[in-house]
């Protein structure tokens, strides 16, 4: 089986061409395959086409989305959010995603819309199902309320604006559509794993190699595969449907969320929070820097970027081994076939890598700026500290610090922008106690 | 009458028992083992790590890169070998494994590295993550788990994190510490105990596998699935899988398995 790169590149186009043969001049947008994932998992052109077919069958197209059975998605909301942007006679807006979101987040929700390359940070790629600013357990998908909140508030410090001018129903439709794109992306990832783990080539009794296609519609594997695909959709959807179950609710007897303390009480809490900031149990200063300027650990990456870096590293190593093998003169027929395959994979990977945006580090937040991407309420900061920020290097301390201690940290973090940064001693933990007294 | 009855009853039981045995696939009562020793055929020296955090403590431990770890007689450590199972397949587990099932497996943050660097974890066992570095803050980032809930938590000295997993991960999962970026470990989580990570001297053994034909995966962090690797008479395929027949009461000894730099993608 060979990689057919020209065909791959055409994949998104083919559908568009077929659809545009009619009367429209502009191309109908099509979902794009997750090519980083495809070439990382050595999913070849045939399987890519088959995965695209399965995804089409399950999720429909950007103009006609389908809420797959068992996904829990609301078809009516998807319909309102999908398709071209227009308003009907009654003034109801349709095609909300394409009107408000697509230029950054892309048709597929891959964070690669036309403007994405020019933004810092890059827009969120939904396809891992991973979202940073949530109220529940790190492992879980965000709640509807979490997504609603970030649409309403925007993400300060990023290019994500507030959509609070939209009608509530419109925001809800968009939340549903983001979930749809995320679930679709996660199912795509799971399908590549399924293809890798379960399908591929097999040998019959006479030693003939044959390929097991991904075809849940007909053929001898169809029934098994339908079952497997239904399981995948159910597994992915379950993590979304269970999102509300793990919402982190602070203990009532710790410092209350509604802050009605005296100035003295608050000051005392800030002092404790500062101690924890430098304490090894919370260890905040290691990454956020001894002065909280976000300059402690600046060489790490987020998970979206790490996937790209892993592909780049694997490709470098593949390039070396291909170069080495080209030099060898003792290759038999099998080796040559293997080399052929590796060369094809290498060129496919290089093509994909060439499309990546410049790699950026995950920089810890400057806590003195007073800008909080996931919200500035005390409860927002509490959630960030309690569960960490999924996808970023930020770990959670919910299992190790008491609720009161986390609130102390919240108080300190929220006090940092108002503290004079010009006292260099503050940088040194050893001096913290002196300063406090 | 009585005579006939007493005579025929044991016969009937024997006949039923025999029929049941004959129907059993890969008779669960019969077990065999597989073992071998990975030997590194190459020249990779463990590079010292430049310590960027907690220098005054971590700097005292002569830390080296652990991508390739070799021991006595070029034994190659941290090679994973594990049973490949298709979706929905299960495997009988020998009763001996059950005895140790509830004991937690320990992953320790010790001297600014993970100990062990490569480990296996049966889903029946809890994973206890400790921090034995006094006064040093570590976090354990296991956000790359796919089948099980991921996590990324601070691990203090006095309070180990205990994690339970339910499902098999398809391959060893990377565990990292973001505070000390050089720290890495690989934990293979499976819902059966048929797996091993090779020891310092390169040896591994998987005991009491149900007799019969099984596919195994060979995996190393440098390469992922290790392809075209000769193990005894067999060779791994493109996905690092290789089939062996495990015979009842016998140990299949693969002898020395030579692993080159190229096999590990170095």
Coordinates of N, CA and C in Angstrom, one line a residue, chain B residues 49-194:
Chain B
X49 N 22.9 15.9 32.2 CA 21.8 16.9 32.0 C 22.2 18.2 32.6
X50 N 21.9 19.3 31.9 CA 22.2 20.6 32.5 C 21.1 21.0 33.4
X51 N 21.4 21.2 34.7 CA 20.4 21.4 35.7 C 20.0 22.9 35.7
X52 N 18.7 23.1 35.4 CA 18.3 24.5 35.4 C 17.5 24.9 36.6
X53 N 17.0 23.9 37.3 CA 16.2 24.3 38.5 C 16.7 23.6 39.7
X54 N 16.6 24.2 40.9 CA 17.0 23.6 42.2 C 18.4 23.1 42.1
X55 N 19.3 23.9 41.5 CA 20.7 23.4 41.2 C 21.4 22.9 42.5
X56 N 21.1 23.6 43.6 CA 21.9 23.3 44.8 C 21.5 21.9 45.3
X57 N 20.4 21.4 44.9 CA 20.0 20.0 45.3 C 20.2 19.0 44.1
X58 N 19.5 19.3 43.0 CA 19.5 18.4 41.9 C 20.9 18.3 41.3
X59 N 21.7 19.4 41.4 CA 23.0 19.3 40.8 C 23.9 18.3 41.5
X60 N 23.6 17.8 42.7 CA 24.4 16.9 43.4 C 24.3 15.4 42.9
X61 N 23.4 15.2 42.0 CA 23.1 13.8 41.7 C 23.6 13.3 40.4
X62 N 24.5 14.0 39.8 CA 25.1 13.5 38.5 C 24.0 12.9 37.6
X63 N 23.0 13.7 37.3 CA 21.9 13.3 36.5 C 22.3 13.1 35.0
X64 N 21.9 12.1 34.4 CA 22.2 11.9 33.0 C 20.9 11.6 32.2
X65 N 21.0 11.8 30.9 CA 19.8 11.6 30.0 C 19.5 10.1 30.0
X66 N 18.2 9.7 30.2 CA 17.9 8.3 30.3 C 17.1 7.7 29.1
X67 N 17.3 8.4 28.0 CA 16.6 7.8 26.8 C 17.1 6.4 26.5
X68 N 18.5 6.2 26.6 CA 19.0 4.9 26.5 C 19.8 4.5 27.8
X69 N 19.4 3.5 28.5 CA 20.1 3.1 29.7 C 20.6 1.7 29.5
X70 N 21.9 1.6 29.6 CA 22.5 0.3 29.5 C 23.1 -0.1 30.8
X71 N 23.2 -1.4 31.1 CA 23.8 -1.9 32.3 C 24.9 -2.9 32.0
X72 N 25.0 -3.9 32.9 CA 26.0 -4.9 32.8 C 26.0 -5.6 31.4
X73 N 27.2 -5.9 30.9 CA 27.3 -6.6 29.6 C 26.4 -6.0 28.5
X74 N 26.4 -4.7 28.5 CA 25.6 -3.9 27.5 C 24.1 -4.3 27.5
X75 N 23.6 -4.8 28.6 CA 22.2 -5.0 28.8 C 21.4 -3.7 28.5
X76 N 20.3 -3.8 27.8 CA 19.5 -2.6 27.5 C 18.3 -2.5 28.4
X77 N 18.2 -1.5 29.3 CA 17.1 -1.4 30.2 C 15.9 -0.7 29.5
X78 N 14.8 -0.8 30.2 CA 13.6 0.0 29.8 C 13.0 -0.3 28.5
X79 N 13.2 -1.5 28.0 CA 12.5 -2.0 26.8 C 11.2 -2.6 27.3
X80 N 10.1 -2.2 26.7 CA 8.8 -2.8 27.1 C 8.5 -3.9 26.2
X81 N 8.0 -5.0 26.8 CA 7.4 -6.1 26.0 C 6.0 -6.4 26.7
X82 N 5.0 -6.3 25.8 CA 3.7 -6.6 26.4 C 2.7 -7.3 25.5
X83 N 1.8 -7.9 26.1 CA 0.8 -8.7 25.3 C -0.1 -7.8 24.5
X84 N -0.2 -8.0 23.2 CA -1.1 -7.3 22.4 C -2.5 -7.9 22.4
X85 N -3.5 -7.2 22.7 CA -4.9 -7.7 22.6 C -5.7 -6.8 21.7
X86 N -6.5 -7.5 20.9 CA -7.4 -6.7 20.1 C -8.6 -6.2 20.9
X87 N -9.3 -5.2 20.4 CA -10.4 -4.6 21.1 C -11.4 -5.7 21.5
X88 N -11.8 -5.7 22.8 CA -12.8 -6.7 23.3 C -12.2 -8.0 23.7
X89 N -10.9 -8.3 23.3 CA -10.3 -9.5 23.7 C -9.9 -9.5 25.2
X90 N -9.9 -10.6 25.8 CA -9.4 -10.7 27.2 C -8.5 -11.9 27.3
X91 N -7.8 -12.0 28.4 CA -6.9 -13.1 28.6 C -7.0 -13.6 30.0
X92 N -6.9 -14.9 30.2 CA -6.9 -15.5 31.5 C -5.7 -15.1 32.3
X93 N -5.9 -14.8 33.6 CA -4.8 -14.3 34.4 C -4.5 -15.4 35.4
X94 N -3.2 -15.8 35.5 CA -2.8 -16.8 36.4 C -3.0 -16.4 37.9
X95 N -3.5 -17.3 38.7 CA -3.8 -16.9 40.1 C -2.7 -16.3 40.9
X96 N -1.4 -16.6 40.5 CA -0.3 -16.0 41.3 C -0.3 -14.5 41.2
X97 N -0.8 -14.0 40.0 CA -0.7 -12.5 39.9 C -1.7 -11.9 40.8
X98 N -2.8 -12.5 41.1 CA -3.8 -11.9 42.0 C -3.3 -11.6 43.4
X99 N -2.3 -12.4 43.8 CA -1.8 -12.2 45.2 C -1.1 -10.8 45.3
X100 N -0.5 -10.3 44.3 CA 0.2 -9.1 44.4 C -0.6 -7.9 43.9
X101 N -1.8 -8.2 43.5 CA -2.6 -7.2 42.7 C -2.9 -6.0 43.5
X102 N -3.2 -6.1 44.8 CA -3.6 -4.9 45.5 C -2.5 -4.1 46.1
X103 N -1.2 -4.5 45.9 CA -0.1 -3.7 46.4 C 0.1 -2.6 45.4
X104 N 0.3 -1.4 46.0 CA 0.5 -0.3 45.0 C 1.9 -0.4 44.4
X105 N 1.9 0.1 43.1 CA 3.2 0.2 42.5 C 3.7 1.7 42.8
X106 N 4.9 1.9 42.9 CA 5.4 3.2 43.4 C 6.2 3.8 42.3
X107 N 5.9 5.1 42.0 CA 6.7 5.9 41.1 C 7.2 7.1 42.0
X108 N 8.5 7.1 42.2 CA 9.0 8.1 43.2 C 9.8 9.2 42.5
X109 N 9.5 10.4 42.9 CA 10.4 11.6 42.5 C 11.6 11.5 43.5
X110 N 12.7 11.0 43.0 CA 13.8 10.8 43.9 C 15.1 11.3 43.3
X111 N 15.8 12.2 44.0 CA 17.0 12.8 43.5 C 16.8 13.4 42.1
X112 N 15.7 14.1 42.0 CA 15.4 14.9 40.8 C 15.3 14.0 39.5
X113 N 14.9 12.8 39.7 CA 14.5 11.9 38.6 C 13.4 11.0 39.0
X114 N 12.7 10.4 38.1 CA 11.7 9.4 38.4 C 12.3 8.1 38.6
X115 N 11.9 7.4 39.7 CA 12.4 6.1 40.0 C 11.1 5.2 40.1
X116 N 10.9 4.2 39.3 CA 11.8 3.8 38.1 C 11.5 4.7 36.9
X117 N 12.4 4.6 36.0 CA 12.2 5.4 34.7 C 11.2 4.7 33.8
X118 N 11.1 3.4 33.9 CA 10.2 2.7 33.1 C 9.5 1.7 34.0
X119 N 8.2 1.7 34.0 CA 7.5 0.7 34.8 C 6.2 0.2 34.2
X120 N 5.7 -0.9 34.7 CA 4.4 -1.4 34.3 C 3.4 -1.4 35.4
X121 N 2.2 -1.2 35.1 CA 1.1 -1.1 36.1 C -0.1 -1.9 35.6
X122 N -0.5 -2.9 36.3 CA -1.7 -3.6 36.1 C -2.9 -2.8 36.7
X123 N -4.0 -2.7 36.0 CA -5.0 -1.8 36.5 C -5.6 -2.2 37.8
X124 N -5.3 -3.4 38.3 CA -5.7 -3.8 39.6 C -4.9 -3.2 40.7
X125 N -3.7 -2.7 40.3 CA -2.8 -2.0 41.3 C -3.1 -0.5 41.3
X126 N -3.1 0.1 42.5 CA -3.0 1.5 42.6 C -1.6 2.0 42.2
X127 N -1.5 3.2 41.7 CA -0.2 3.8 41.5 C 0.0 4.9 42.6
X128 N 1.1 4.7 43.3 CA 1.4 5.7 44.4 C 2.6 6.6 43.9
X129 N 2.3 7.9 43.8 CA 3.4 8.8 43.3 C 3.9 9.5 44.5
X130 N 5.2 9.3 44.8 CA 5.8 9.9 46.0 C 6.8 11.0 45.6
X131 N 7.1 11.8 46.5 CA 8.2 12.8 46.4 C 9.2 12.6 47.5
X132 N 10.3 12.0 47.3 CA 11.3 11.7 48.3 C 12.4 12.8 48.3
X133 N 12.3 13.8 47.6 CA 13.3 14.9 47.6 C 12.9 16.0 48.7
X134 N 13.5 15.9 49.9 CA 13.1 16.8 50.9 C 13.2 18.3 50.5
X135 N 12.1 19.0 50.6 CA 12.2 20.5 50.4 C 12.2 20.8 48.9
X136 N 12.0 19.8 48.0 CA 12.0 20.1 46.6 C 10.6 19.8 46.1
X137 N 10.1 20.8 45.3 CA 8.7 20.7 44.8 C 8.7 20.0 43.5
X138 N 7.9 19.0 43.3 CA 7.8 18.3 42.0 C 6.3 18.3 41.6
X139 N 6.0 18.3 40.3 CA 4.7 18.0 39.9 C 4.8 16.8 39.0
X140 N 3.7 16.0 38.9 CA 3.7 14.9 38.0 C 2.6 15.1 36.9
X141 N 3.0 15.2 35.7 CA 2.2 15.6 34.6 C 1.9 14.3 33.8
X142 N 0.7 13.8 33.9 CA 0.3 12.6 33.1 C -0.8 13.0 32.2
X143 N -0.7 14.1 31.5 CA -1.8 14.6 30.7 C -1.9 13.9 29.4
X144 N -1.0 13.0 29.1 CA -1.0 12.3 27.8 C -1.7 10.9 27.9
X145 N -2.2 10.6 29.1 CA -3.0 9.4 29.2 C -4.2 9.6 28.2
X146 N -4.6 8.5 27.6 CA -5.7 8.6 26.6 C -6.9 7.9 27.1
X147 N -6.7 6.6 27.6 CA -7.9 5.8 27.9 C -8.3 6.1 29.3
X148 N -7.4 6.6 30.2 CA -7.7 6.9 31.6 C -7.7 8.4 31.8
X149 N -8.4 8.8 32.9 CA -8.4 10.3 33.2 C -6.9 10.8 33.4
X150 N -6.6 11.9 32.7 CA -5.3 12.5 32.8 C -5.2 13.3 34.1
X151 N -4.0 13.7 34.5 CA -3.8 14.5 35.7 C -2.5 15.3 35.6
X152 N -2.4 16.3 36.3 CA -1.2 17.1 36.5 C -1.2 17.7 37.8
X153 N -0.5 17.2 38.8 CA -0.6 17.6 40.2 C 0.8 17.8 40.8
X154 N 0.7 18.7 41.8 CA 1.9 18.9 42.6 C 2.0 17.7 43.6
X155 N 3.2 17.2 43.8 CA 3.4 16.1 44.7 C 4.2 16.5 45.9
X156 N 3.6 16.8 47.0 CA 4.5 17.2 48.2 C 5.2 16.1 48.8
X157 N 6.1 16.4 49.7 CA 6.9 15.3 50.4 C 6.0 14.4 51.3
X158 N 5.0 15.0 51.9 CA 4.3 14.3 53.0 C 3.1 13.6 52.5
X159 N 2.7 13.8 51.3 CA 1.4 13.3 50.8 C 1.5 12.7 49.4
X160 N 1.7 11.4 49.3 CA 1.8 10.8 48.0 C 0.5 10.9 47.3
X161 N 0.5 11.0 46.0 CA -0.8 10.9 45.2 C -1.0 9.5 44.9
X162 N -2.3 9.0 45.1 CA -2.6 7.6 44.8 C -3.6 7.6 43.6
X163 N -3.3 6.9 42.6 CA -4.1 7.0 41.4 C -4.6 5.6 41.0
X164 N -5.8 5.4 40.6 CA -6.3 4.2 40.2 C -6.7 4.3 38.7
X165 N -6.5 3.3 37.9 CA -6.8 3.3 36.5 C -7.7 2.1 36.2
X166 N -8.5 2.3 35.2 CA -9.4 1.2 34.8 C -9.1 0.6 33.5
X167 N -8.5 1.3 32.6 CA -8.4 0.8 31.2 C -7.0 0.7 30.8
X168 N -6.8 -0.1 29.7 CA -5.5 -0.3 29.1 C -5.1 0.9 28.3
X169 N -3.9 1.4 28.4 CA -3.4 2.4 27.5 C -2.7 1.6 26.4
X170 N -2.8 2.1 25.1 CA -2.3 1.3 24.0 C -0.7 1.2 24.1
X171 N -0.1 2.1 24.7 CA 1.4 2.1 24.8 C 1.8 2.8 26.1
X172 N 3.1 2.6 26.4 CA 3.6 3.3 27.7 C 3.3 4.8 27.6
X173 N 2.8 5.4 28.7 CA 2.5 6.8 28.7 C 3.6 7.6 29.4
X174 N 3.9 8.8 28.8 CA 4.9 9.6 29.4 C 4.4 10.3 30.6
X175 N 5.2 10.3 31.6 CA 5.0 11.1 32.9 C 6.1 12.1 32.9
X176 N 5.8 13.3 33.3 CA 6.8 14.4 33.3 C 6.7 15.2 34.5
X177 N 7.7 16.0 34.8 CA 7.7 17.0 35.8 C 8.0 18.4 35.1
X178 N 7.0 19.3 35.1 CA 7.3 20.6 34.4 C 8.3 21.5 35.1
X179 N 8.4 21.2 36.4 CA 9.3 22.1 37.2 C 10.8 21.7 36.8
X180 N 11.0 20.4 36.7 CA 12.3 19.9 36.3 C 12.2 19.3 34.9
X181 N 12.4 20.1 33.8 CA 12.0 19.6 32.5 C 12.8 18.3 32.0
X182 N 13.9 18.0 32.7 CA 14.6 16.8 32.2 C 14.0 15.5 32.7
X183 N 13.1 15.6 33.7 CA 12.5 14.4 34.3 C 11.5 13.8 33.4
X184 N 11.7 12.5 33.2 CA 10.7 11.8 32.5 C 10.6 10.3 32.9
X185 N 9.4 9.7 32.8 CA 9.2 8.3 33.1 C 8.2 7.8 32.1
X186 N 8.2 6.5 31.9 CA 7.2 5.9 31.1 C 6.5 4.8 31.9
X187 N 5.1 4.9 32.0 CA 4.4 3.9 32.7 C 3.4 3.2 31.8
X188 N 3.5 1.9 31.7 CA 2.7 1.1 30.8 C 1.5 0.6 31.7
X189 N 0.3 1.1 31.4 CA -0.9 0.7 32.1 C -1.7 -0.2 31.3
X190 N -1.9 -1.5 31.8 CA -2.7 -2.5 31.0 C -3.7 -3.1 32.0
X191 N -4.8 -3.7 31.4 CA -5.7 -4.4 32.3 C -5.4 -5.9 32.3
X192 N -4.2 -6.2 32.1 CA -3.7 -7.6 32.3 C -2.2 -7.5 32.8
X193 N -1.7 -8.5 33.5 CA -0.4 -8.3 34.0 C 0.7 -8.8 33.0
X194 N 0.4 -9.2 31.8 CA 1.4 -9.8 30.9 C 2.2 -8.7 30.2

